[in-house]
CSV table of C-alpha atoms in Angstrom, one decimal:
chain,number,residue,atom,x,y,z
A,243,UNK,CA,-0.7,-35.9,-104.5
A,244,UNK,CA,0.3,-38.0,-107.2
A,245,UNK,CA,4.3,-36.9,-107.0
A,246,UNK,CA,3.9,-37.6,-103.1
A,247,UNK,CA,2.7,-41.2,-103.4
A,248,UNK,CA,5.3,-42.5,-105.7
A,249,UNK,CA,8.1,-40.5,-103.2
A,250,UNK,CA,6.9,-42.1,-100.8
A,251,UNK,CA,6.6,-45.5,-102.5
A,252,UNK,CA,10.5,-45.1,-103.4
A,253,UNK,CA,11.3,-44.1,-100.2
A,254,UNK,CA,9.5,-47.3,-99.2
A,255,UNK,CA,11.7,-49.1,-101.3
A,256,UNK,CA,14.9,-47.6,-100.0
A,257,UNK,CA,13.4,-48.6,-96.1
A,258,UNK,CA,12.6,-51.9,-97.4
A,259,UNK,CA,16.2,-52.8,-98.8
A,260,UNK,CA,17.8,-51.3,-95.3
A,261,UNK,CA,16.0,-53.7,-93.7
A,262,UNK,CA,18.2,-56.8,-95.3
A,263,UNK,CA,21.1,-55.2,-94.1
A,264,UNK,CA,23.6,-54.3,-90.7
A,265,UNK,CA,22.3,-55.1,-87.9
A,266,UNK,CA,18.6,-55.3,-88.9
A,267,UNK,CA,19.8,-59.1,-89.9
A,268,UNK,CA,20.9,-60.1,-86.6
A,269,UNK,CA,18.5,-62.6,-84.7
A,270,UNK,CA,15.3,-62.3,-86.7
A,271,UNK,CA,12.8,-64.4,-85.2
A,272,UNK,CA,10.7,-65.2,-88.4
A,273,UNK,CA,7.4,-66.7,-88.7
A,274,UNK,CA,7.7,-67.6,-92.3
A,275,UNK,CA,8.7,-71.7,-91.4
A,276,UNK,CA,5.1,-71.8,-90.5
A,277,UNK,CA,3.6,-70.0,-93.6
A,278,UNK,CA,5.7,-72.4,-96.0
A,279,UNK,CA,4.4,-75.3,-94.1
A,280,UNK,CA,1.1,-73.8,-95.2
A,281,UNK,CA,1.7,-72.8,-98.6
A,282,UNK,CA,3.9,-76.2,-99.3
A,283,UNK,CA,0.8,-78.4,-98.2
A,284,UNK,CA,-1.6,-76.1,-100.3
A,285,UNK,CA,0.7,-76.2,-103.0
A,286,UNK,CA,0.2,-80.2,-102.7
A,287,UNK,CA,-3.3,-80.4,-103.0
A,288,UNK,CA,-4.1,-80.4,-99.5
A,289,UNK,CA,-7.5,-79.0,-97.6
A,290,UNK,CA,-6.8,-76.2,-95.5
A,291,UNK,CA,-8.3,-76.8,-91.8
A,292,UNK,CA,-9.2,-80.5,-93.2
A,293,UNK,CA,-6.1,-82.1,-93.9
A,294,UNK,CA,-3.7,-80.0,-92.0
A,295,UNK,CA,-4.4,-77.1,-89.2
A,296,UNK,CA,-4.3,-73.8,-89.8
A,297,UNK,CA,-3.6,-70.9,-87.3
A,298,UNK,CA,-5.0,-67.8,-89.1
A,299,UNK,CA,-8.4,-66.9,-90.8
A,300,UNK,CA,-9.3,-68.1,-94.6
A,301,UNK,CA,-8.8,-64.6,-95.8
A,302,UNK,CA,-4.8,-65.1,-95.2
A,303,UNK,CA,-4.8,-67.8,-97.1
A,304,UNK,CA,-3.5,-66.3,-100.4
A,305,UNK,CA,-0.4,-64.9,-98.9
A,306,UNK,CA,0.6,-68.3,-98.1
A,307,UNK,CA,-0.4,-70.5,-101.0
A,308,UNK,CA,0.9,-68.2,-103.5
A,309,UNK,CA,4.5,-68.2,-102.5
A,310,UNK,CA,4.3,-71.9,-101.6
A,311,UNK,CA,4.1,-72.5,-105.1
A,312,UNK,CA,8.1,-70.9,-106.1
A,313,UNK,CA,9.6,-74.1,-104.6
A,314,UNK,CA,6.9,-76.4,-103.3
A,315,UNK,CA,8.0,-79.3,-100.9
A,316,UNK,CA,11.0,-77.8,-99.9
A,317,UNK,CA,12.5,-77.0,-96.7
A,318,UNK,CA,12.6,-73.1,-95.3
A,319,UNK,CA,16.0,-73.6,-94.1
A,320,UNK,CA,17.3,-74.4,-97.5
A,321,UNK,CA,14.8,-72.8,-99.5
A,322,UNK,CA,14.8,-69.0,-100.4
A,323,UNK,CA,12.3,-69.2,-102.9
A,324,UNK,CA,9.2,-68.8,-100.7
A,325,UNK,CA,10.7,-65.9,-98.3
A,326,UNK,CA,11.5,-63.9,-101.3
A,327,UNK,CA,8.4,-64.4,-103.4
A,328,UNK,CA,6.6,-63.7,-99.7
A,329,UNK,CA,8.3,-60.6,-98.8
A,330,UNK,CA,7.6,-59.4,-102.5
A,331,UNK,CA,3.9,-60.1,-101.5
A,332,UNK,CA,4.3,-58.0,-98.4
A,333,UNK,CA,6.2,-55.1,-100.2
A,334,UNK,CA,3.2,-55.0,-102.5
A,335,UNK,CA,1.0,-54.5,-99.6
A,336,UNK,CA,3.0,-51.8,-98.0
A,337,UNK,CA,2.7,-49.8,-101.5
A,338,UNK,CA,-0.9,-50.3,-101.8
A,339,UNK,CA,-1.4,-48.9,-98.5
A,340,UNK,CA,0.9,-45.8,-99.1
A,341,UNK,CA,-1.2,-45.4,-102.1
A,342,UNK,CA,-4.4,-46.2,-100.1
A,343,UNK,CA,-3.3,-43.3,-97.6
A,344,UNK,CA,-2.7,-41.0,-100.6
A,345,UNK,CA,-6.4,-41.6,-101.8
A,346,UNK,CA,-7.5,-40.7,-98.2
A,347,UNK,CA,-5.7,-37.6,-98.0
A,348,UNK,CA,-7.1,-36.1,-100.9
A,349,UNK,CA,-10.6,-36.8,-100.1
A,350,UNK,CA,-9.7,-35.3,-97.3
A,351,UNK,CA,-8.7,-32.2,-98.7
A,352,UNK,CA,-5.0,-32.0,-96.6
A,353,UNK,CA,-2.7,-29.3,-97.2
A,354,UNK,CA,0.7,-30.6,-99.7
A,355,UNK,CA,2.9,-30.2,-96.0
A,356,UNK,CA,0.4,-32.7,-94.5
A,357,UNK,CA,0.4,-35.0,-97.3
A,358,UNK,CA,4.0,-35.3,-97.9
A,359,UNK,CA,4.3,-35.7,-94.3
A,360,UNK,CA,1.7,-38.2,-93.4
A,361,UNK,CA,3.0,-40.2,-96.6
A,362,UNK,CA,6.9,-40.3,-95.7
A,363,UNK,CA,6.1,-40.7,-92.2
A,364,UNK,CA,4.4,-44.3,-92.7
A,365,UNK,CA,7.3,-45.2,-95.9
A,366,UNK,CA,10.0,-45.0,-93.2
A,367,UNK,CA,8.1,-46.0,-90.5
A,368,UNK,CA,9.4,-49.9,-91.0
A,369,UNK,CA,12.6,-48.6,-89.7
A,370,UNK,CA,11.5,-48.0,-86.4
A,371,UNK,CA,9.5,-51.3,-85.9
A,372,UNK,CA,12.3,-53.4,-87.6
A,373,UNK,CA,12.8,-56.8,-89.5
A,374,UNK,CA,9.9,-58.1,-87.9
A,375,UNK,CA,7.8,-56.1,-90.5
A,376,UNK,CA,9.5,-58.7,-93.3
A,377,UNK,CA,8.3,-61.8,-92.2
A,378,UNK,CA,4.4,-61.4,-90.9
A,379,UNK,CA,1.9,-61.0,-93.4
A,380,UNK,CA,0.2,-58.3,-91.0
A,381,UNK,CA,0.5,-56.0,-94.3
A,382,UNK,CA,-1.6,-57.6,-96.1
A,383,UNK,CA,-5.2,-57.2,-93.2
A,384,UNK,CA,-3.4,-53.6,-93.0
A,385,UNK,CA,-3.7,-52.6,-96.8
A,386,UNK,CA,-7.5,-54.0,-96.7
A,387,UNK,CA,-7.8,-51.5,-94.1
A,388,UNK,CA,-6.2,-48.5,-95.7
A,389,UNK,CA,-8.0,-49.4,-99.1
A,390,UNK,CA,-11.3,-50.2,-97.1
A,391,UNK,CA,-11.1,-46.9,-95.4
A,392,UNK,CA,-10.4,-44.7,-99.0
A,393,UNK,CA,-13.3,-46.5,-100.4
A,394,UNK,CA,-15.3,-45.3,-97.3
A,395,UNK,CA,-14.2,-41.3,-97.2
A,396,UNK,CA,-14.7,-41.0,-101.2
A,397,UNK,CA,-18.1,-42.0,-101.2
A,398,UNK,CA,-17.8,-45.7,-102.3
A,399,UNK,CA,-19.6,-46.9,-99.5
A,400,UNK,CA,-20.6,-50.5,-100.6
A,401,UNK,CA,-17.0,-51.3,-102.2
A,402,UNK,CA,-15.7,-50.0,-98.9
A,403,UNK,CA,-17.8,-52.6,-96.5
A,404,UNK,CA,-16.9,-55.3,-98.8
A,405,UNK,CA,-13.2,-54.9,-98.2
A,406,UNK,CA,-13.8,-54.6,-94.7
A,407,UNK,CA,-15.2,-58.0,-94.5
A,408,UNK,CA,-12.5,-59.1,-96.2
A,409,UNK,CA,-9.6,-57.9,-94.2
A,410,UNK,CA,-11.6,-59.7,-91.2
A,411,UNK,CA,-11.5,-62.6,-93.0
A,412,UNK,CA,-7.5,-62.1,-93.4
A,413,UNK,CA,-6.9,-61.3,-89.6
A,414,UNK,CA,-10.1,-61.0,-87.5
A,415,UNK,CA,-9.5,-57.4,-85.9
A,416,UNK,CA,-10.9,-55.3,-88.8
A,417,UNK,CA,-14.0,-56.7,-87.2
A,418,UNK,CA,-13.7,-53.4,-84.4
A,419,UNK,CA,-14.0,-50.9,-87.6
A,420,UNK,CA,-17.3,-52.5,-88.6
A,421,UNK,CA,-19.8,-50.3,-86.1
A,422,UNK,CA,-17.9,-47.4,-87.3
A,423,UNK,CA,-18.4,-47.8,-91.3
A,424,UNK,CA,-22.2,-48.9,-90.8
A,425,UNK,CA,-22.5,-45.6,-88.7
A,426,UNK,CA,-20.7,-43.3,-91.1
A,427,UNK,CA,-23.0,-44.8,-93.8
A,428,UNK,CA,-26.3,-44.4,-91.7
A,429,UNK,CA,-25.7,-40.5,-91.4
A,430,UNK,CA,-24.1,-40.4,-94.4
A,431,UNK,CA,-26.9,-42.2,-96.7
A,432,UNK,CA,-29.4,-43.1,-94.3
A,433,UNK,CA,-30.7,-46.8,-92.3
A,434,UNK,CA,-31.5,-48.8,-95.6
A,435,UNK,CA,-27.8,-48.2,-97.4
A,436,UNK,CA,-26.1,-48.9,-93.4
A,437,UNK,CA,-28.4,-52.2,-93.7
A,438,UNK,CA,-27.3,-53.3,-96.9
A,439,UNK,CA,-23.3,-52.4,-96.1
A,440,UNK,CA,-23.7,-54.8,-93.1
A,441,UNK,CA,-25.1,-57.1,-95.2
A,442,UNK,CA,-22.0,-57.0,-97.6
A,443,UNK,CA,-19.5,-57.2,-94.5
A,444,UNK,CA,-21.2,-60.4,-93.5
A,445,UNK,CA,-21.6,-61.6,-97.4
A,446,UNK,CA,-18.3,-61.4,-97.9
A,447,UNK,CA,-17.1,-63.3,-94.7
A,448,UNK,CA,-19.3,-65.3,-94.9
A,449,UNK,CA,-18.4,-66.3,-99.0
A,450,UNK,CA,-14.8,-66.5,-97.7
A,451,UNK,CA,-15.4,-68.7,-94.2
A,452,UNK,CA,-18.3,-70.8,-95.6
A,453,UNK,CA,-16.4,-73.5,-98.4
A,454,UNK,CA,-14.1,-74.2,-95.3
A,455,UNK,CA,-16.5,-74.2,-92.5
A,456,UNK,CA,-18.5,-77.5,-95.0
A,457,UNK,CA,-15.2,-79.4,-95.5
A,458,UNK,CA,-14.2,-79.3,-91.9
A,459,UNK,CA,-16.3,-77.3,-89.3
A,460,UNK,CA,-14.3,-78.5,-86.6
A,461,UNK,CA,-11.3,-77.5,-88.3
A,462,UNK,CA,-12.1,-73.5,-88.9
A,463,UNK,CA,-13.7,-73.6,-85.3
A,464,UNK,CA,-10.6,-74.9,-83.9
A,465,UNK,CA,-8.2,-71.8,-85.5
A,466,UNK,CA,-11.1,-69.2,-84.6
A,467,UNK,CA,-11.3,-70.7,-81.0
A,468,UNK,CA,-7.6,-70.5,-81.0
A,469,UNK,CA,-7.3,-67.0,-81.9
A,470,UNK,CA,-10.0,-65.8,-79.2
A,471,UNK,CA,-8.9,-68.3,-76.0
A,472,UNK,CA,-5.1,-66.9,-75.9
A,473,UNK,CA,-3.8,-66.3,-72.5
A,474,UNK,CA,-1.8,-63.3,-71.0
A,475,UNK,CA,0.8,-62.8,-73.6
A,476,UNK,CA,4.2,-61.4,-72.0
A,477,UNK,CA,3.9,-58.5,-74.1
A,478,UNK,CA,0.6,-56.7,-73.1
A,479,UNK,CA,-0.4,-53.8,-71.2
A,480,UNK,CA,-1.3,-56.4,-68.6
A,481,UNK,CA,1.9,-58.5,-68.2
A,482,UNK,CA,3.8,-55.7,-68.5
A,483,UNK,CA,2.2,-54.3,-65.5
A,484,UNK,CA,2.4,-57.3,-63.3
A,485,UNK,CA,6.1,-57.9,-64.7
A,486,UNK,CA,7.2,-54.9,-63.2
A,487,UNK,CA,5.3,-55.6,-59.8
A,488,UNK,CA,7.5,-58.9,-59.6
A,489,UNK,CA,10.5,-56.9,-59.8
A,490,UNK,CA,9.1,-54.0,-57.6
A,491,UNK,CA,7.5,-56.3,-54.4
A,492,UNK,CA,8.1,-59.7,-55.5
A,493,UNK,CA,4.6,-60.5,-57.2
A,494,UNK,CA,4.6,-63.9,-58.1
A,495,UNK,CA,4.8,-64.6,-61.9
A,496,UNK,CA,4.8,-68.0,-64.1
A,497,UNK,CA,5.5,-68.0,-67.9
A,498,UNK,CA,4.4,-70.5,-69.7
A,499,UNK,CA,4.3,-71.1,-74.0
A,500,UNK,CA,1.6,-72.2,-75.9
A,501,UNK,CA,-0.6,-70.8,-79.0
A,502,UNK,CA,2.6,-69.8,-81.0
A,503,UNK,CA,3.8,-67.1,-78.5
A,504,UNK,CA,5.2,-66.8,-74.4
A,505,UNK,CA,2.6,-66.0,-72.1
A,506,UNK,CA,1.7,-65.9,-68.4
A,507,UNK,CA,0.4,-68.3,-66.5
A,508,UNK,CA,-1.5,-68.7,-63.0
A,509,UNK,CA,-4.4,-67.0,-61.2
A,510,UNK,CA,-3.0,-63.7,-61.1
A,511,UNK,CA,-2.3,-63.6,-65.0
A,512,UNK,CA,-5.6,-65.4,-65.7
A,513,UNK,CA,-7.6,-62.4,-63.5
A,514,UNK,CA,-5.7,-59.4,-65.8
A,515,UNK,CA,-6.1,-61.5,-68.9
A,516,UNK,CA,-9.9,-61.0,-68.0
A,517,UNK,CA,-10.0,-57.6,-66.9
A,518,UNK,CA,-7.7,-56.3,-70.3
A,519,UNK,CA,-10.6,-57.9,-72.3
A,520,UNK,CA,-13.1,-55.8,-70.4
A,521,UNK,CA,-11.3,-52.3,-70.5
A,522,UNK,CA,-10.5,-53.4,-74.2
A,523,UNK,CA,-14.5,-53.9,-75.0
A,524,UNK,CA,-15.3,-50.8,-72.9
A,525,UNK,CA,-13.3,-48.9,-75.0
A,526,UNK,CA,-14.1,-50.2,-78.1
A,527,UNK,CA,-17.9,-49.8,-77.1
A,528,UNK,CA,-17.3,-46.0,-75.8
A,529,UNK,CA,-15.3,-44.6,-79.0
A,530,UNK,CA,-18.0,-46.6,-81.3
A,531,UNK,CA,-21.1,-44.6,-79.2
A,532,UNK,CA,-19.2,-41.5,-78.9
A,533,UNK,CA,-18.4,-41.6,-83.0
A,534,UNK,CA,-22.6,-42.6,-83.2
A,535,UNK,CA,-23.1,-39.1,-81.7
A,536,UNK,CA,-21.0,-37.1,-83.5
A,537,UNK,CA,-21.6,-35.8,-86.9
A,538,UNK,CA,-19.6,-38.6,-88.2
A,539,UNK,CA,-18.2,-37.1,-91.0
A,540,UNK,CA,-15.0,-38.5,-93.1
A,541,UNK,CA,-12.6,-36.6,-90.5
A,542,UNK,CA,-14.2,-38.0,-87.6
A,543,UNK,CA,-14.0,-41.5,-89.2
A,544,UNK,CA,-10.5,-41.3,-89.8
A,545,UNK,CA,-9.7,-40.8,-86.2
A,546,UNK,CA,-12.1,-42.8,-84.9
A,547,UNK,CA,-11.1,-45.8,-87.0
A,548,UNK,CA,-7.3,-44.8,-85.4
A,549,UNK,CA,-8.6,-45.1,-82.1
A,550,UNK,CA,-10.5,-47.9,-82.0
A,551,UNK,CA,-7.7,-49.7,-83.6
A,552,UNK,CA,-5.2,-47.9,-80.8
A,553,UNK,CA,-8.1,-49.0,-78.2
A,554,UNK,CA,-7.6,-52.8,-79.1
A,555,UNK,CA,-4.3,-53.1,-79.4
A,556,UNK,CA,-3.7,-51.4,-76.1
A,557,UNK,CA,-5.6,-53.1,-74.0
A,558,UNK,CA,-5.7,-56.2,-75.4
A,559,UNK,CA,-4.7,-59.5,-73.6
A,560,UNK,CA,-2.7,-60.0,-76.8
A,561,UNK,CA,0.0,-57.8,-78.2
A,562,UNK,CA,2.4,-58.5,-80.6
A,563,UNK,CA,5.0,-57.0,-82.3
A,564,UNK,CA,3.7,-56.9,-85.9
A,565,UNK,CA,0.4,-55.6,-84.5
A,566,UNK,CA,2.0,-52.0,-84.5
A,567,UNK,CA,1.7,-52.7,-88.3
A,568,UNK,CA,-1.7,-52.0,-88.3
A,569,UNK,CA,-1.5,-48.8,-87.4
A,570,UNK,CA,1.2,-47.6,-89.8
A,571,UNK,CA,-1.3,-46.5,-92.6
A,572,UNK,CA,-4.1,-45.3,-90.1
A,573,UNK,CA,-2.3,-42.9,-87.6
A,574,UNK,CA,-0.3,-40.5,-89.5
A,575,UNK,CA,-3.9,-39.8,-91.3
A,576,UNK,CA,-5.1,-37.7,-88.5
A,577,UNK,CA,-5.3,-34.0,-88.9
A,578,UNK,CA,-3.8,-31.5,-87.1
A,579,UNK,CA,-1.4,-31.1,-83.6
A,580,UNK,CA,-3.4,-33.9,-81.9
A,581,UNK,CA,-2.0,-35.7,-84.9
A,582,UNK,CA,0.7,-34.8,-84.9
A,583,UNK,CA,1.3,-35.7,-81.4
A,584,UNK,CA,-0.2,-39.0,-82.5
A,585,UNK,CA,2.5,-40.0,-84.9
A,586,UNK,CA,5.5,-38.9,-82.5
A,587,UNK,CA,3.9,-41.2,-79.9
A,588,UNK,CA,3.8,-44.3,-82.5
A,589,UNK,CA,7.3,-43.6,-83.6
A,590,UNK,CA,8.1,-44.1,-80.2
A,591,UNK,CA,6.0,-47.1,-79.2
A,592,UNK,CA,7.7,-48.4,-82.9
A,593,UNK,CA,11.6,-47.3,-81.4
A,594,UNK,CA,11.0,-48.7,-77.7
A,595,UNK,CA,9.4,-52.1,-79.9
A,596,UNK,CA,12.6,-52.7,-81.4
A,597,UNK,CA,14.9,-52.1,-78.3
A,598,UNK,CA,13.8,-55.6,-77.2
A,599,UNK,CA,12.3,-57.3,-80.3
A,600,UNK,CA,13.8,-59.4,-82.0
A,601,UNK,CA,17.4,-58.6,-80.4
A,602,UNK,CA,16.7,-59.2,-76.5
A,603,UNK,CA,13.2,-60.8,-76.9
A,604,UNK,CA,13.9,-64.2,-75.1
A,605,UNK,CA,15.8,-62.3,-72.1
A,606,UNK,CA,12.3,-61.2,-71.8
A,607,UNK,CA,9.8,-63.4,-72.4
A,608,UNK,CA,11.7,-66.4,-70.5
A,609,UNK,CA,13.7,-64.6,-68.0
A,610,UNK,CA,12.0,-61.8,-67.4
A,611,UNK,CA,14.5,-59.3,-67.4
A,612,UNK,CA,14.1,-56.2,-65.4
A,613,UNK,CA,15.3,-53.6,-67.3
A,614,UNK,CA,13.8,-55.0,-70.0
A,615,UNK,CA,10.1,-55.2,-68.2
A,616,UNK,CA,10.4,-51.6,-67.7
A,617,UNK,CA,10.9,-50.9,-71.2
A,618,UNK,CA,7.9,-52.8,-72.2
A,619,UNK,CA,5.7,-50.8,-69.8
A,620,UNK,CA,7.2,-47.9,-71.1
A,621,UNK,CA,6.2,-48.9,-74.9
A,622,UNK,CA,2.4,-50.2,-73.6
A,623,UNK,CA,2.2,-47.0,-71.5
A,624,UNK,CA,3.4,-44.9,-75.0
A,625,UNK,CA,0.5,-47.3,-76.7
A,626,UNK,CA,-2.2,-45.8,-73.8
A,627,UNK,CA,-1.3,-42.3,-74.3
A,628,UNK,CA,-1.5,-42.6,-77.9
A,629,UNK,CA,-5.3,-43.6,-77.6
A,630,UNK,CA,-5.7,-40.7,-75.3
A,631,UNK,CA,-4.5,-37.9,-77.3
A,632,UNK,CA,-6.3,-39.7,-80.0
A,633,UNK,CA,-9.4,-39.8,-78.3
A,634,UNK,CA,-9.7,-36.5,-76.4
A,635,UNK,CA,-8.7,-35.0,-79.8
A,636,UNK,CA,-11.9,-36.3,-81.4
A,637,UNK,CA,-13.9,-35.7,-78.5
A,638,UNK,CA,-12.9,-31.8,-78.2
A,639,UNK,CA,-13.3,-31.7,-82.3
A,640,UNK,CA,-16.9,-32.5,-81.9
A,641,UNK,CA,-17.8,-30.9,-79.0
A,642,UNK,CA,-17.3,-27.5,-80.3
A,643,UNK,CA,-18.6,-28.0,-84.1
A,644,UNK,CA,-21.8,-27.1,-84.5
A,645,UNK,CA,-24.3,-29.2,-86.4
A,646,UNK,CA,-24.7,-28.9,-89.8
A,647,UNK,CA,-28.0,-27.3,-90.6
């Protein structure tokens, strides 16, 4: 276990630095400008959410102000200090998670074949996403995840909540994996110890959110209300599918940008943008029952906590590149064929990812580029099937164990 987590660490390395190079350079469309900004006013004494506006949760916070401080005040264009001393940040967060997965896997018991696998799978897997991995700090909410979860499966049941609330205070969407640990503590240890994990999820978000939400409530409502009131993005499930009906019988489509991202705009986008929310609750709501049910041991946590995070990114109104991130520690975790099948499904929702992003992104999003809407539908469609064979795997894994006596 030990020789496979620092292989695939290495081999982590080596995917890193082949991502600086050839034709993973060309037209990166980065995000770190903003983050600097950040950091640089942090790094000046200034109030987050009081004194300047911030897009993302207080839990992100760190991964901006600490690399703001390698060349304060200065300019991103001219300035390599920060994007180094962030992608340094971000590298560190890739190997905790590798290391996090390797944690999981044992408690898991997993044959060596299994581990090696899982392990080199997700070390290489930047590859297949592309440059975009550099410059979003999605690896940092992702590692609280994967460290979260190997707290959770080796018993540590309090540590493990706690570091669930804090990746929701880094990037919201741990916030779908909360039913599932309080459940997997209630059979596991019983109502009182599910009680007082909840309690530490909302402790710690609440320890993290509160400082901010007394210097400028307006200010941390404004980013949360931000986050939850996005429109159609071009790149969901949703666009995609009304994308390719322009193309097919001439449906009607607007784009329009706001929130940091291309979207769609008018009745027809704002009527899909409300039904993806609904299939994406429904889901959410029918894999935490379903898990509820079950015997809800560490297995069936493990690929529940894949397929909830599958569910919303899939059917989300919202869907962003990085957010394929998330799932690099998670997926290659669950056992067996259906696993298997899993991991081939995100390497190919990664591959069809980069096809378009960052290289034809803008042919896309503005112009709406037909051959390039079908491959989108084709990647959300990949996303879909991957919650499937996700989900029918657990539901046939627990329909024919028997209860433990």
């Amino acid at each position: 276990m030990v020789a496979a987590a620092f292989a695939a660490i290495a081999l982590f390395v080596v995917a890193w630095t082949l991502l600086h190079v050839g034709f993973y350079k060309h037209k990166q469309l980065i995000d770190t400008p903003v983050y600097q900004r950040y950091g640089n006013a942090i790094a000046d004494g200034k109030v987050p959410y009081r004194d300047f506006g911030v897009e993302y949760p207080p839990g992100a916070l760190p991964v901006f102000a600490l690399p703001g401080l390698a060349e304060p005040g200065r300019n991103q264009e001219v300035s390599t200090g920060f994007r180094r001393s962030f992608e340094t940040l971000m590298w560190l967060c890739g190997a905790a998670a590798l290391a996090a997965m390797a944690v999981i896997l044992r408690a898991l018991r997993r044959s060596a074949v299994n581990v090696w696998v899982a392990l080199c799978f997700a070390a290489v897997a930047p590859l297949l996403l592309g440059s975009v991995i550099l410059s979003r700090f999605d690896l940092w909410p992702a590692a609280l995840v994967a460290v979260a979860l190997a707290a959770l499966v080796s018993g540590r049941l309090r540590l493990g909540h706690a570091l669930l609330g804090l990746g929701v205070t880094a990037k919201l969407y741990p916030v779908v994996l909360v039913p599932l640990g309080v459940a997997f503590v209630w059979k596991r240890a019983g109502r009182r110890e599910a009680l007082v994990c909840l309690g530490l999820v909302l402790g710690v978000i609440a320890a993290v959110f509160m400082p901010f939400v007394i210097l400028s409530p307006d200010g941390v409502w404004h980013s949360v209300r931000g986050q939850l009131t996005r429109p159609l993005q071009v790149e969901s499930l949703g666009s995609a599918v009304l994308l390719v009906g322009h193309h097919l019988f001439g449906l009607g489509v607007t784009g329009e940008t706001s929130h940091g991202s291309q979207n769609l705009d008018g009745n027809a986008a704002s009527w899909v943008a409300i039904a993806s929310t609904v299939l994406q609750a429904g889901a959410l709501i029918w894999i935490w029952s379903a898990f509820a049910r079950s015997r809800g041991d560490a297995e069936a946590l493990v690929r529940s906590t894949a397929a909830a995070l599958c569910a919303f990114i899939a059917f989300g109104k919202v869907l962003s590149p990085q957010f394929l991130i998330w799932l690099i520690p998670v997926v290659p975790l669950v056992r067996g064929r259906r696993g298997l099948g899993a991991s081939v499904l995100l390497a190919s929702a990664l591959v069809l990812t980069q096809l378009w992003f960052p290289f034809r992104y803008f042919r896309l999003a503005l112009h709406f580029e037909p051959g390039l809407s079908w491959l989108l539908l084709a990647r959300d469609l990949t996303l879909v099937a991957l919650v499937a064979v996700l989900v029918v795997s657990w539901r046939r894994t627990t329909a024919i164990r028997p209860e433990s006596p």
